PDB file of C-alpha atoms and ligand atoms in Angstrom:
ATOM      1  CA  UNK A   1    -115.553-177.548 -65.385  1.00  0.00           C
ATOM      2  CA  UNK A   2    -118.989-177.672 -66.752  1.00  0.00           C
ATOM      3  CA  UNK A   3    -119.804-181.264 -67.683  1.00  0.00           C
ATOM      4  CA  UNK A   4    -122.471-183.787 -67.363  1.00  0.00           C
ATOM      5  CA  UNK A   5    -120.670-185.074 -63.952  1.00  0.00           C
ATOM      6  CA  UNK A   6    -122.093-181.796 -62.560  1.00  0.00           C
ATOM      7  CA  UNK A   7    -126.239-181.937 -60.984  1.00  0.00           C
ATOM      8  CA  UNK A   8    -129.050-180.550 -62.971  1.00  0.00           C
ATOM      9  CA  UNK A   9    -129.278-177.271 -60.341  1.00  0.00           C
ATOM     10  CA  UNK A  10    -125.841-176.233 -60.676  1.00  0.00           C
ATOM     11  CA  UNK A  11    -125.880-176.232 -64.101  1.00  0.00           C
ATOM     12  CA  UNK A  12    -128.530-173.738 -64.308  1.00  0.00           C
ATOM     13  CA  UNK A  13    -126.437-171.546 -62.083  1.00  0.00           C
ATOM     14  CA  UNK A  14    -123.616-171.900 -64.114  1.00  0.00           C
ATOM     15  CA  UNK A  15    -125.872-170.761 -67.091  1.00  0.00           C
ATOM     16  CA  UNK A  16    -123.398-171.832 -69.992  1.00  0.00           C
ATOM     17  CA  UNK A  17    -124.559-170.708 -73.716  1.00  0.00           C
ATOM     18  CA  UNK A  18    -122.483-173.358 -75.104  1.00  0.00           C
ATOM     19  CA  UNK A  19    -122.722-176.537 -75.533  1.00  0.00           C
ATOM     20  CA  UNK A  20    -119.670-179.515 -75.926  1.00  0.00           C
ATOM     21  CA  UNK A  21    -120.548-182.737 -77.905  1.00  0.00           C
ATOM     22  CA  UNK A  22    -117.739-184.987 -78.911  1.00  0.00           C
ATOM     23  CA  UNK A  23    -117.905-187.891 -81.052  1.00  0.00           C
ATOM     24  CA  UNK A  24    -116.396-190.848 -81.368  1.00  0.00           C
ATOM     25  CA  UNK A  25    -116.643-194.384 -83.138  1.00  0.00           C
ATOM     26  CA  UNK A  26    -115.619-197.989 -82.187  1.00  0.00           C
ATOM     27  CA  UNK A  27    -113.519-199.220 -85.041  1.00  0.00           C
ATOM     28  CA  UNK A  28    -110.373-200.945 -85.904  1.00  0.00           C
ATOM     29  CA  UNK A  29    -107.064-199.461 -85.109  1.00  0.00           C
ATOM     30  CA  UNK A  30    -104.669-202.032 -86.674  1.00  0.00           C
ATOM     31  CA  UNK A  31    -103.119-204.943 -84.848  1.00  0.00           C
ATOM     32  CA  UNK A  32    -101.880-202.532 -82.159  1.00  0.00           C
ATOM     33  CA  UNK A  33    -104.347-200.389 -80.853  1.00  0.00           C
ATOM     34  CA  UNK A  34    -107.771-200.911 -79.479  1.00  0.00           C
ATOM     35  CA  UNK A  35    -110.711-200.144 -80.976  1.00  0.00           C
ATOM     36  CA  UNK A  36    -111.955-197.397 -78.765  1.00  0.00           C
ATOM     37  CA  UNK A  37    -109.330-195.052 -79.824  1.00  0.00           C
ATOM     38  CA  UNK A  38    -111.548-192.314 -81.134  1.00  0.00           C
ATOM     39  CA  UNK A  39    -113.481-192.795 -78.682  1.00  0.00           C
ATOM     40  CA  UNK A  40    -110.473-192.166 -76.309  1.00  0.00           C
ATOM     41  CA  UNK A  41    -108.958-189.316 -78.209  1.00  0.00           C
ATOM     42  CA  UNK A  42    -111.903-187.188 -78.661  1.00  0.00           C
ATOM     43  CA  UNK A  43    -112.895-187.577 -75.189  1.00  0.00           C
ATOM     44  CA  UNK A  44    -109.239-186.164 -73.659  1.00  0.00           C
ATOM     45  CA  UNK A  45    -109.836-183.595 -76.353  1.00  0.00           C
ATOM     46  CA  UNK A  46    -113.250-182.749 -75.576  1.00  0.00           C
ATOM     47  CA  UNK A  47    -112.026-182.081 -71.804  1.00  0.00           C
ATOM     48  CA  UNK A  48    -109.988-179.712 -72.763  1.00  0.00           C
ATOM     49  CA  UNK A  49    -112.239-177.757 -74.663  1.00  0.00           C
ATOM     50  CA  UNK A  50    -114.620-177.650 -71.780  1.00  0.00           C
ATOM     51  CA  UNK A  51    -112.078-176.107 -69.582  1.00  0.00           C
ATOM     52  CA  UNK A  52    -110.531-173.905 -71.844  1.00  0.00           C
ATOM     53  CA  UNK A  53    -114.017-172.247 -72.906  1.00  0.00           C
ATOM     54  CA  UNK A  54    -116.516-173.243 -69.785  1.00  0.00           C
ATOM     55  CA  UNK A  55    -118.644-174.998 -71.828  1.00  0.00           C
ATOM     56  CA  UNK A  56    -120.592-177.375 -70.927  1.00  0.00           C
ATOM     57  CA  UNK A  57    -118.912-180.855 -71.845  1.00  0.00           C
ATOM     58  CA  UNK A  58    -121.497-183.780 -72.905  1.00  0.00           C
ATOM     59  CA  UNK A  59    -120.397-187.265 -72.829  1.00  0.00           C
ATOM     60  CA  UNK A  60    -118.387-188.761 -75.766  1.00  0.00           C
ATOM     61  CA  UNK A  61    -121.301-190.868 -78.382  1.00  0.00           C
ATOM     62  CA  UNK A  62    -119.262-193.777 -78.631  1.00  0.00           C
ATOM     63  CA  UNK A  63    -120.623-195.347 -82.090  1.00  0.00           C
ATOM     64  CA  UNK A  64    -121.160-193.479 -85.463  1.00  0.00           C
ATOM     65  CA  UNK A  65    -120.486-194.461 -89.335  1.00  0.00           C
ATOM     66  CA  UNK A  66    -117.240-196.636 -90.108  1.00  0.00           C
ATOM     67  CA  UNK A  67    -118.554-199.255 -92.665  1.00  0.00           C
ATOM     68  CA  UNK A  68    -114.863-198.320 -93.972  1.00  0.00           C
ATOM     69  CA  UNK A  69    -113.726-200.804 -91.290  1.00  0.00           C
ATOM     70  CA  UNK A  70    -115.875-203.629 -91.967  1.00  0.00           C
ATOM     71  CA  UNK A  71    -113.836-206.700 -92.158  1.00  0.00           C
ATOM     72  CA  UNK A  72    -112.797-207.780 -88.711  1.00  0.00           C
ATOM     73  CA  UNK A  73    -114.823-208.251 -85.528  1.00  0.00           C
ATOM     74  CA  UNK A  74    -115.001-205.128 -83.631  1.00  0.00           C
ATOM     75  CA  UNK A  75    -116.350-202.376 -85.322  1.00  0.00           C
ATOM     76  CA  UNK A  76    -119.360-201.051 -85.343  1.00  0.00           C
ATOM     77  CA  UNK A  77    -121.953-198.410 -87.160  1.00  0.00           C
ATOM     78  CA  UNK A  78    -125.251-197.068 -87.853  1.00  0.00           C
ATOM     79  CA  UNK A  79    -126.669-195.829 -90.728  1.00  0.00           C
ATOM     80  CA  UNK A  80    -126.223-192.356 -91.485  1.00  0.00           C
ATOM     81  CA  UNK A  81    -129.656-191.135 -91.781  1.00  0.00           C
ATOM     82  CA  UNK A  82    -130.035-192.937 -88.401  1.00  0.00           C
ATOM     83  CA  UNK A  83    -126.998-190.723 -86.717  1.00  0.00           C
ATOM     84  CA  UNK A  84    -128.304-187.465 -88.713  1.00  0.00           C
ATOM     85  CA  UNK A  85    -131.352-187.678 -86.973  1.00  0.00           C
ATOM     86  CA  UNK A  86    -129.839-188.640 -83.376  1.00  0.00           C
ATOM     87  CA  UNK A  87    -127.699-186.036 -83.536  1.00  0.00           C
ATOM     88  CA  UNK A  88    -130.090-183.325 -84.752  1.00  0.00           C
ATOM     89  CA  UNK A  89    -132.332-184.642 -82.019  1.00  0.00           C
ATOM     90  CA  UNK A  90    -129.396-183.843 -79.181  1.00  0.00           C
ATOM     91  CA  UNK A  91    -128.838-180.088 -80.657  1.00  0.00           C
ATOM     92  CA  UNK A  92    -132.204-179.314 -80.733  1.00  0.00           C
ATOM     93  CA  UNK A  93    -132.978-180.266 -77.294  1.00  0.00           C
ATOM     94  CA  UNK A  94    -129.819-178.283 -76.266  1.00  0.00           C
ATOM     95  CA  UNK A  95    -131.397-175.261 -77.973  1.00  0.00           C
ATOM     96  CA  UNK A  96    -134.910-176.082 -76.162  1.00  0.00           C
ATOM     97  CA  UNK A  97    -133.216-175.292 -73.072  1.00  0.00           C
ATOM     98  CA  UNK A  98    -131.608-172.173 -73.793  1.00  0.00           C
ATOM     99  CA  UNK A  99    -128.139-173.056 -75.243  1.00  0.00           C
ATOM    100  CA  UNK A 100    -127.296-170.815 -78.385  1.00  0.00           C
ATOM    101  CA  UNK A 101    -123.659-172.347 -79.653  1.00  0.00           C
ATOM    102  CA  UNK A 102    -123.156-176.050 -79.755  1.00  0.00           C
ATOM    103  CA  UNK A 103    -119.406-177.028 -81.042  1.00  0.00           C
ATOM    104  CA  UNK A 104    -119.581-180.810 -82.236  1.00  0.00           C
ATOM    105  CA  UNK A 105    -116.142-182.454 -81.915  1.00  0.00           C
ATOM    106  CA  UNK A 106    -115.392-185.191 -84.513  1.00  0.00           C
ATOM    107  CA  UNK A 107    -113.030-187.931 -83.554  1.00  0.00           C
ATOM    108  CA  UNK A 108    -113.490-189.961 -86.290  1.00  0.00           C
ATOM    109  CA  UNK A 109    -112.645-188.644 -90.120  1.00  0.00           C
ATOM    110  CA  UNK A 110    -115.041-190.956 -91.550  1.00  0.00           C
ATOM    111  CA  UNK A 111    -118.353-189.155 -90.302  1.00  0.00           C
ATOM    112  CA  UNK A 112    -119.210-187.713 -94.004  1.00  0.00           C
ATOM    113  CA  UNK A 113    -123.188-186.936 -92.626  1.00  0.00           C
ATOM    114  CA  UNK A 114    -121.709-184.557 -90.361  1.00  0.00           C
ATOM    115  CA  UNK A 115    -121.945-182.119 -93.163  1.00  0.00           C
ATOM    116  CA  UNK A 116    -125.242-182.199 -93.793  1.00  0.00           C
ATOM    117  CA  UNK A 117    -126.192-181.921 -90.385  1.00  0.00           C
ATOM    118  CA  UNK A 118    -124.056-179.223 -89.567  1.00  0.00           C
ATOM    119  CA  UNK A 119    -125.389-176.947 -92.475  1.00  0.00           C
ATOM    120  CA  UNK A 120    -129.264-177.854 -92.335  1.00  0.00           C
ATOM    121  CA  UNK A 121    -129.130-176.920 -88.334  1.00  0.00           C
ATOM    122  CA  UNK A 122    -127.147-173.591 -88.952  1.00  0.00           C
ATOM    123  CA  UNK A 123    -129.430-172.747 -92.151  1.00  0.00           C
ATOM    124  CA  UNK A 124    -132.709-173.731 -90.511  1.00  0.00           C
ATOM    125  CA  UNK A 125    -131.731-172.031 -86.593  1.00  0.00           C
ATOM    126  CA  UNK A 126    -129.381-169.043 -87.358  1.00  0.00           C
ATOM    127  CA  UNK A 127    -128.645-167.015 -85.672  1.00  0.00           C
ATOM    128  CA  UNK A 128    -130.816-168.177 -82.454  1.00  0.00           C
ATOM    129  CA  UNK A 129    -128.514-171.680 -82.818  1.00  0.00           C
ATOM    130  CA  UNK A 130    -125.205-171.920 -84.317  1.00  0.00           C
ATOM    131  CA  UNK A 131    -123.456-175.245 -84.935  1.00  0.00           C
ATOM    132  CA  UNK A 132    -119.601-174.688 -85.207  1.00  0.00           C
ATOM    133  CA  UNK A 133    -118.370-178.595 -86.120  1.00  0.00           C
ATOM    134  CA  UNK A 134    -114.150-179.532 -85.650  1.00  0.00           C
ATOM    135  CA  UNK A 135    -113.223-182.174 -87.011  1.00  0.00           C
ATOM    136  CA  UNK A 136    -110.164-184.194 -86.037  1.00  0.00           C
ATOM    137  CA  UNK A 137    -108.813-184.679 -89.093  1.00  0.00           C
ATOM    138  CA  UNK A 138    -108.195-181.529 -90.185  1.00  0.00           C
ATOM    139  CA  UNK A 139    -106.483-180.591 -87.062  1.00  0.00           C
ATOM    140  CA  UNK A 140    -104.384-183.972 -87.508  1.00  0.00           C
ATOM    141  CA  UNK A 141    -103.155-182.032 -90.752  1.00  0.00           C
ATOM    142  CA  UNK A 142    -102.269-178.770 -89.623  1.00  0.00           C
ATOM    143  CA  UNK A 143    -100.200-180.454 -86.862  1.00  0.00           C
ATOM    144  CA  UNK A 144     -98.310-182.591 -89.325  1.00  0.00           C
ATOM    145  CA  UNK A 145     -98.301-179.069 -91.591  1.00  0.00           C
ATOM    146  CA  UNK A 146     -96.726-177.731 -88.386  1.00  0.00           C
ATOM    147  CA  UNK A 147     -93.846-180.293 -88.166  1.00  0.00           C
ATOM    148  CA  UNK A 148     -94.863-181.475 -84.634  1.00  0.00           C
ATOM    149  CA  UNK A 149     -94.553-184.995 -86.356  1.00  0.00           C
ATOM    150  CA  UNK A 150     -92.159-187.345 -88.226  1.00  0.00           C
ATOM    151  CA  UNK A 151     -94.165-189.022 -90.284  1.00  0.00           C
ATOM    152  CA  UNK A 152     -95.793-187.340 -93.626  1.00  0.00           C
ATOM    153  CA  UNK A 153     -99.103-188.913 -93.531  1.00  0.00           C
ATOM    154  CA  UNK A 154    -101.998-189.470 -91.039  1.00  0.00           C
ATOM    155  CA  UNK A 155    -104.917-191.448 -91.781  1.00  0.00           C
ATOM    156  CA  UNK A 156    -105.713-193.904 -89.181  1.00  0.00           C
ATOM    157  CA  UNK A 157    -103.688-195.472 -86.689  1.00  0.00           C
ATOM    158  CA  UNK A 158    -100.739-193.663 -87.380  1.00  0.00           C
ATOM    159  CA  UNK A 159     -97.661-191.552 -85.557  1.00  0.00           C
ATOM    160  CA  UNK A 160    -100.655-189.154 -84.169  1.00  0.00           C
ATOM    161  CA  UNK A 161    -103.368-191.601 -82.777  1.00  0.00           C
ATOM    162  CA  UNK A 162    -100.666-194.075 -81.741  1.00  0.00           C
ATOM    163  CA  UNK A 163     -98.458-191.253 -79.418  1.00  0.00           C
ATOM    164  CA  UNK A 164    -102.178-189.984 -77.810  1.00  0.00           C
ATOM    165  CA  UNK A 165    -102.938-193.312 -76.819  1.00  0.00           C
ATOM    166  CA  UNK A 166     -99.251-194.072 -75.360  1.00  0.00           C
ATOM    167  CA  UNK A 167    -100.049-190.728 -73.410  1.00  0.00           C
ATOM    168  CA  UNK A 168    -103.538-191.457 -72.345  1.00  0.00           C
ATOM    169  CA  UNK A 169    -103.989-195.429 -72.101  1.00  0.00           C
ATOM    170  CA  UNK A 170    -100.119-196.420 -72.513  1.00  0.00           C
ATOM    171  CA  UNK A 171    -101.839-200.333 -70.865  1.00  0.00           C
ATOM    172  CA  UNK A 172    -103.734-200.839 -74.527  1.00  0.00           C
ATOM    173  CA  UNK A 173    -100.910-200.157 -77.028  1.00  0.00           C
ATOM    174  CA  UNK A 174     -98.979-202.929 -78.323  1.00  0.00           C
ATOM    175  CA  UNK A 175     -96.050-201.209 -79.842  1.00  0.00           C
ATOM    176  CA  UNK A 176     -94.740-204.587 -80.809  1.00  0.00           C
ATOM    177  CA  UNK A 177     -97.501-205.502 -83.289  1.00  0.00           C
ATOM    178  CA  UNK A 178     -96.985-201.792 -84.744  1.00  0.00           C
ATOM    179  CA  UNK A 179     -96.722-201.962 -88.472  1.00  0.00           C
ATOM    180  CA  UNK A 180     -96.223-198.972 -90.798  1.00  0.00           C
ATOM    181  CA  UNK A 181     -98.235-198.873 -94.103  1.00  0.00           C
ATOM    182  CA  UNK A 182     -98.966-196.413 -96.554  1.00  0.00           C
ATOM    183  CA  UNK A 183    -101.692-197.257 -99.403  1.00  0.00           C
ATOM    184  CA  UNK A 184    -101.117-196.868-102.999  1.00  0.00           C
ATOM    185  CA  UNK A 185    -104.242-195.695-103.353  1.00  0.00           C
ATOM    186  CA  UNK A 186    -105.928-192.207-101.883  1.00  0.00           C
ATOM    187  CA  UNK A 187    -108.587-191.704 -99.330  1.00  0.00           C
ATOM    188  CA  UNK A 188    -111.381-191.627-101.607  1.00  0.00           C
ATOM    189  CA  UNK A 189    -111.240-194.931-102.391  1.00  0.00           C
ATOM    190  CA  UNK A 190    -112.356-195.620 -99.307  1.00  0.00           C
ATOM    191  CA  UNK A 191    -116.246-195.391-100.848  1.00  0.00           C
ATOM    192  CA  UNK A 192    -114.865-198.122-103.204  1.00  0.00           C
ATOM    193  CA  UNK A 193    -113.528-200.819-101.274  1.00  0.00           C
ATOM    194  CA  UNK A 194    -112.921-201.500 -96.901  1.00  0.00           C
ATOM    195  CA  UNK A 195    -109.704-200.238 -95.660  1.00  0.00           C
ATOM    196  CA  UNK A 196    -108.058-203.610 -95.715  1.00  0.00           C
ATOM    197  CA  UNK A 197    -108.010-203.834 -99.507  1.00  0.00           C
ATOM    198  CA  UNK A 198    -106.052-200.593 -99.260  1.00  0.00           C
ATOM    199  CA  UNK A 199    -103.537-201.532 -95.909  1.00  0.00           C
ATOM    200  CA  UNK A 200    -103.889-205.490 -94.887  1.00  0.00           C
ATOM    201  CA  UNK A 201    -103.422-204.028 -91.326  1.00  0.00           C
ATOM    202  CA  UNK A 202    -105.633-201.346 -91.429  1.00  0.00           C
ATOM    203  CA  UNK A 203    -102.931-198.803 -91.108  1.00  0.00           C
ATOM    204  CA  UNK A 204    -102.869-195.641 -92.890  1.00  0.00           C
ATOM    205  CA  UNK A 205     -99.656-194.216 -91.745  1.00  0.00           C
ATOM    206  CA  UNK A 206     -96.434-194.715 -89.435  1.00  0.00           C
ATOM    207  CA  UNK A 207     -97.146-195.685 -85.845  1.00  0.00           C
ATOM    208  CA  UNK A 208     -93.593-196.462 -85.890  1.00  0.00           C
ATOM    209  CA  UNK A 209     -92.592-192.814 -84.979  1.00  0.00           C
ATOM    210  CA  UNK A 210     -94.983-192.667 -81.828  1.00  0.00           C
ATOM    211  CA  UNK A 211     -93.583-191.627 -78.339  1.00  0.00           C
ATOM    212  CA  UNK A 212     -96.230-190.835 -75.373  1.00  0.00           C
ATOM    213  CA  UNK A 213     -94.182-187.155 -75.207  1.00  0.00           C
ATOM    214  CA  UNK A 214     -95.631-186.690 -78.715  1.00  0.00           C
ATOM    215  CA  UNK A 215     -98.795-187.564 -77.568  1.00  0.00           C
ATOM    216  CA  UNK A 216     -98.892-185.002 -75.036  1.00  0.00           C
ATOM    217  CA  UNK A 217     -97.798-182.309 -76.965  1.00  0.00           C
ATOM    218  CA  UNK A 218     -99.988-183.140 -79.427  1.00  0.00           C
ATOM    219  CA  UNK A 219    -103.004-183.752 -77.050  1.00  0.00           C
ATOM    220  CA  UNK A 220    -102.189-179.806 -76.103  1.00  0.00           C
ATOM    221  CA  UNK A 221    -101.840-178.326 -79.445  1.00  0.00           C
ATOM    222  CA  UNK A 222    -104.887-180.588 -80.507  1.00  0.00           C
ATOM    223  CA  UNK A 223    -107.144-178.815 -77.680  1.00  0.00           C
ATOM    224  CA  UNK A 224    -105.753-175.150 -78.737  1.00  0.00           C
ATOM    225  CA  UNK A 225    -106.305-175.975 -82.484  1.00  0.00           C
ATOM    226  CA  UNK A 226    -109.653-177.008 -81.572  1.00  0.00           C
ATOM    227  CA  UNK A 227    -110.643-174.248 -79.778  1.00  0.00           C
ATOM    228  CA  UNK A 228    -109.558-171.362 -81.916  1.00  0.00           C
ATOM    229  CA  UNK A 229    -111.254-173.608 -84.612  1.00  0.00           C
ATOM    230  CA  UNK A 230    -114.204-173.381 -83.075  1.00  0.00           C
ATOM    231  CA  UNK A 231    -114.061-169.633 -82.344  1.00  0.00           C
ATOM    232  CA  UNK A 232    -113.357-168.889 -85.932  1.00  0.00           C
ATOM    233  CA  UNK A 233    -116.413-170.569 -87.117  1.00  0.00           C
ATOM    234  CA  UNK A 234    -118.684-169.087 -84.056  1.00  0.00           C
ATOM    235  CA  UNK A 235    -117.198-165.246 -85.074  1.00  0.00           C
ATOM    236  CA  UNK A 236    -117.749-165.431 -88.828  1.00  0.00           C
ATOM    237  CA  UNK A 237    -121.623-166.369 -88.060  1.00  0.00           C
ATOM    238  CA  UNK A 238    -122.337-164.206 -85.390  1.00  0.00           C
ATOM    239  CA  UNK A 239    -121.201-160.865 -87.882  1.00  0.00           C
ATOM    240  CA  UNK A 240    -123.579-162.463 -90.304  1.00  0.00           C
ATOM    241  CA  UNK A 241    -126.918-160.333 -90.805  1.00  0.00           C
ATOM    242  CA  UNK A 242    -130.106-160.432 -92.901  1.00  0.00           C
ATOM    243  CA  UNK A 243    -129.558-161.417 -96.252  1.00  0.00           C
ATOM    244  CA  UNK A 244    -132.677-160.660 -98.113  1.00  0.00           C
ATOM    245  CA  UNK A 245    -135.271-163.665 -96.743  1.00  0.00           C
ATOM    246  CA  UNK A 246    -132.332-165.585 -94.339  1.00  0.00           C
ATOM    247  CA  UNK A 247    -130.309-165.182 -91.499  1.00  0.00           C
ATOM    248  CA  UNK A 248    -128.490-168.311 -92.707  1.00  0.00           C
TER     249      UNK A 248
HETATM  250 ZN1   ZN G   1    -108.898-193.193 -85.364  1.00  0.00          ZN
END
């Protein structure tokens, strides 16, 4: 695999053209997970895109935007102009050194800047840089579209996250404290209030139904949904041409 663990000189003979960068944030996963669970997830999943594509895998960014978790000790942010600029900063220094695709991974559904950032790079660098970005939470959806769970709803902390991190860190889960809770209210009101005026726990879903088989299976399908994600969005650019003044 082609990852930062790898020296400077063998990278260059390796010669990748793309580029890996998950994301995660540090944020509150109800009473009974830890707070690095994005974190966590996206890196397993980011390892598996690496090796299923060649590559090369940067390290997980630990911390992004989750004021929706402010409330309890734990969590923690930056602005998003602050994380627009970082990681425009990171692409374009990718793209200083030759790498043409970079495929952002997005563990954490709460990273709304990602949008901008995503389109101003691919408008202002097509077609010498395309920026495919995959988020986690629409993959979350298509899984529970594809009946691999129990549970109707995924949000945070929930059947999915909880059965990844009985798989990957089993030692951190406290099954025991696991409570299932679904809001009255929908996601948007997230911009409107914390998470904890929605779910006291700060659960959006039913950890109840997690097994560490799930999370395995789902760990799998997750990489292969991610990948073919990511090749979607790379194909539809690269058959893009001219259009009057833009490449964009
Ligand atoms: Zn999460």
């Amino acid at each position: 695999m082609i990852s930062y663990k790898l020296t400077a000189d063998e990278i260059v003979s390796a010669n990748p053209d793309l580029a890996i960068l998950p994301i995660g944030s540090i944020e509150q996963h109800g009473p009974h997970l830890p707070v690095m669970t994005d974190y966590a997830i996206i890196t397993a999943i980011g390892k598996g895109v690496a090796e299923k594509t060649n590559g090369y895998l940067l390290p997980t960014l630990p911390i992004s935007t989750c004021r929706e978790h402010m409330g309890k000790k734990g969590s923690v942010w930056m602005e998003p102009p602050t994380f627009y600029n970082m990681v425009t900063d990171i692409v374009m220094s990718l793209k200083t050194q030759g790498f043409n695709k970079v495929c952002i991974l997005s563990g954490h559904g709460g990273i709304f800047i990602l949008t901008p950032i995503t389109r101003d790079l691919n408008a202002k660098n097509n077609p010498d840089l395309m920026v495919a970005t995959v988020e986690i939470m629409a993959i979350f959806q298509s899984l529970t579209e594809d009946g691999l769970i129990d549970s109707k709803l995924e949000i945070h902390a929930g059947e999915i996250e909880t059965s990844m991190m009985l798989y990957l860190a089993p030692e951190t889960v406290h099954m025991d404290r696991a409570v299932d809770f679904i809001p009255t209210v929908g996601r948007p009101m997230l911009n409107y209030g914390s998470i904890f005026r929605a779910s006291p726990a700060g659960v959006w879903g039913e950890p109840s139904y997690a097994t560490a088989e799930k999370g395995k299976l789902i760990l799998e399908r997750a990489i292969e949904k991610g990948v073919s994600q990511m090749n979607y969005i790379f194909d539809y650019m690269e058959k893009k041409e001219k259009f009057g003044y833009s490449y964009f």
